[in-house]
Short mmCIF file of C-alpha atoms in Angstrom, two decimals:
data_model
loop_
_atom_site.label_atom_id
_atom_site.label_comp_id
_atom_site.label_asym_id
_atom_site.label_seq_id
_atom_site.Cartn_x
_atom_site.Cartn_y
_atom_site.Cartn_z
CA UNK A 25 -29.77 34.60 74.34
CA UNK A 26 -30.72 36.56 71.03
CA UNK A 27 -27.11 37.76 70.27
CA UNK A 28 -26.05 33.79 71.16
CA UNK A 29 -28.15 32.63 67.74
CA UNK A 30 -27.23 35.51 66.25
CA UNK A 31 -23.55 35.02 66.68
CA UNK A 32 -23.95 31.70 65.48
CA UNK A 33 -25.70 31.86 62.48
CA UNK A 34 -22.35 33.93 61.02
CA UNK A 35 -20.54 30.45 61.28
CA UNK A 36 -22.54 29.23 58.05
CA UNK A 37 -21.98 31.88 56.14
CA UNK A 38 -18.12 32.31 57.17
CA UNK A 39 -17.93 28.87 56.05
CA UNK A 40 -19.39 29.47 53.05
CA UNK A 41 -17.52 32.43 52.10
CA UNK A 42 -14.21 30.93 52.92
CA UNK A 43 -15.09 27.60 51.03
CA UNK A 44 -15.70 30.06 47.68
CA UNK A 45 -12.53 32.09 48.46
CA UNK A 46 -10.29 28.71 48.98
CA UNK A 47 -12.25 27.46 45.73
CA UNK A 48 -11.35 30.92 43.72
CA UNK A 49 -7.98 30.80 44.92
CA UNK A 50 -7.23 27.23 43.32
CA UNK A 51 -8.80 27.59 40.32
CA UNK A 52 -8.18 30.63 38.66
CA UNK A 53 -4.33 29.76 38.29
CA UNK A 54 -5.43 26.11 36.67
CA UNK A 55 -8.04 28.09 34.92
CA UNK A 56 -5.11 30.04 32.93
CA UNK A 57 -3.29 27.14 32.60
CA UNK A 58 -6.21 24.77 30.44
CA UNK A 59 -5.24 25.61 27.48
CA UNK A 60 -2.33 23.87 27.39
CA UNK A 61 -3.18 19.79 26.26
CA UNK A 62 -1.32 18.25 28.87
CA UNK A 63 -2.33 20.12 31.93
CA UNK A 64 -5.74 19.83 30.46
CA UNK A 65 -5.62 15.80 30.51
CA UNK A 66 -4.12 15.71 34.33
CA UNK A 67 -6.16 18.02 35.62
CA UNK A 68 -9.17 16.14 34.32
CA UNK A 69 -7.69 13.43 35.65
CA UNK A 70 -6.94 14.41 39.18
CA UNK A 71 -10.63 15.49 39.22
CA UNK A 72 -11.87 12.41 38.42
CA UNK A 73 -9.81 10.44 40.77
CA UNK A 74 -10.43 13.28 43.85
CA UNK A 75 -14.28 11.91 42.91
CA UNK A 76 -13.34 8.49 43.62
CA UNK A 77 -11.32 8.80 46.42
CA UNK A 78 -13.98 10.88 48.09
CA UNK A 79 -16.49 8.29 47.46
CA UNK A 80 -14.59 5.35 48.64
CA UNK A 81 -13.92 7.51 51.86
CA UNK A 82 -17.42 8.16 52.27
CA UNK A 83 -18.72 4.66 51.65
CA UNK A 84 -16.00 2.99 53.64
CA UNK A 85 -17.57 5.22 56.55
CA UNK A 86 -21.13 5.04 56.05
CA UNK A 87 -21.02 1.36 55.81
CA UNK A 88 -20.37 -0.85 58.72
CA UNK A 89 -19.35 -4.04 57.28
CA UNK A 90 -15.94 -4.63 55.82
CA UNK A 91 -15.61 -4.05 51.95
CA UNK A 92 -12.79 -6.33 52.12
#
């Protein structure tokens, strides 16, 4: 039973390390790219609305009663 909870407390921490490689991976390349106005102003952007969207998703299924 010890090398059960042992096995499974790796699944945190391989979660973990492959939700800072996936980060890593997608931002260094808009990382070099920042310095350019444009790409500065979307980026922002798409951050902003992946916020939203994320919070709409979450509140539409937290909530039980229609927001329409």
């Amino acid at each position: 039973m010890r090398e059960f909870f042992l096995n499974v407390t790796r699944y945190p921490r391989y979660l973990v390390a492959f939700t800072l490689g996936v980060m890593n991976s997608v931002a260094e390349p808009l990382a070099q790219r920042r310095s350019n106005p444009v790409t500065a102003v979307a980026l922002i952007g798409a951050l902003i609305s992946g916020f939203i969207s994320l919070s709409l998703v979450l509140r539409a299924m937290v909530t039980s009663a229609p927001m329409a």
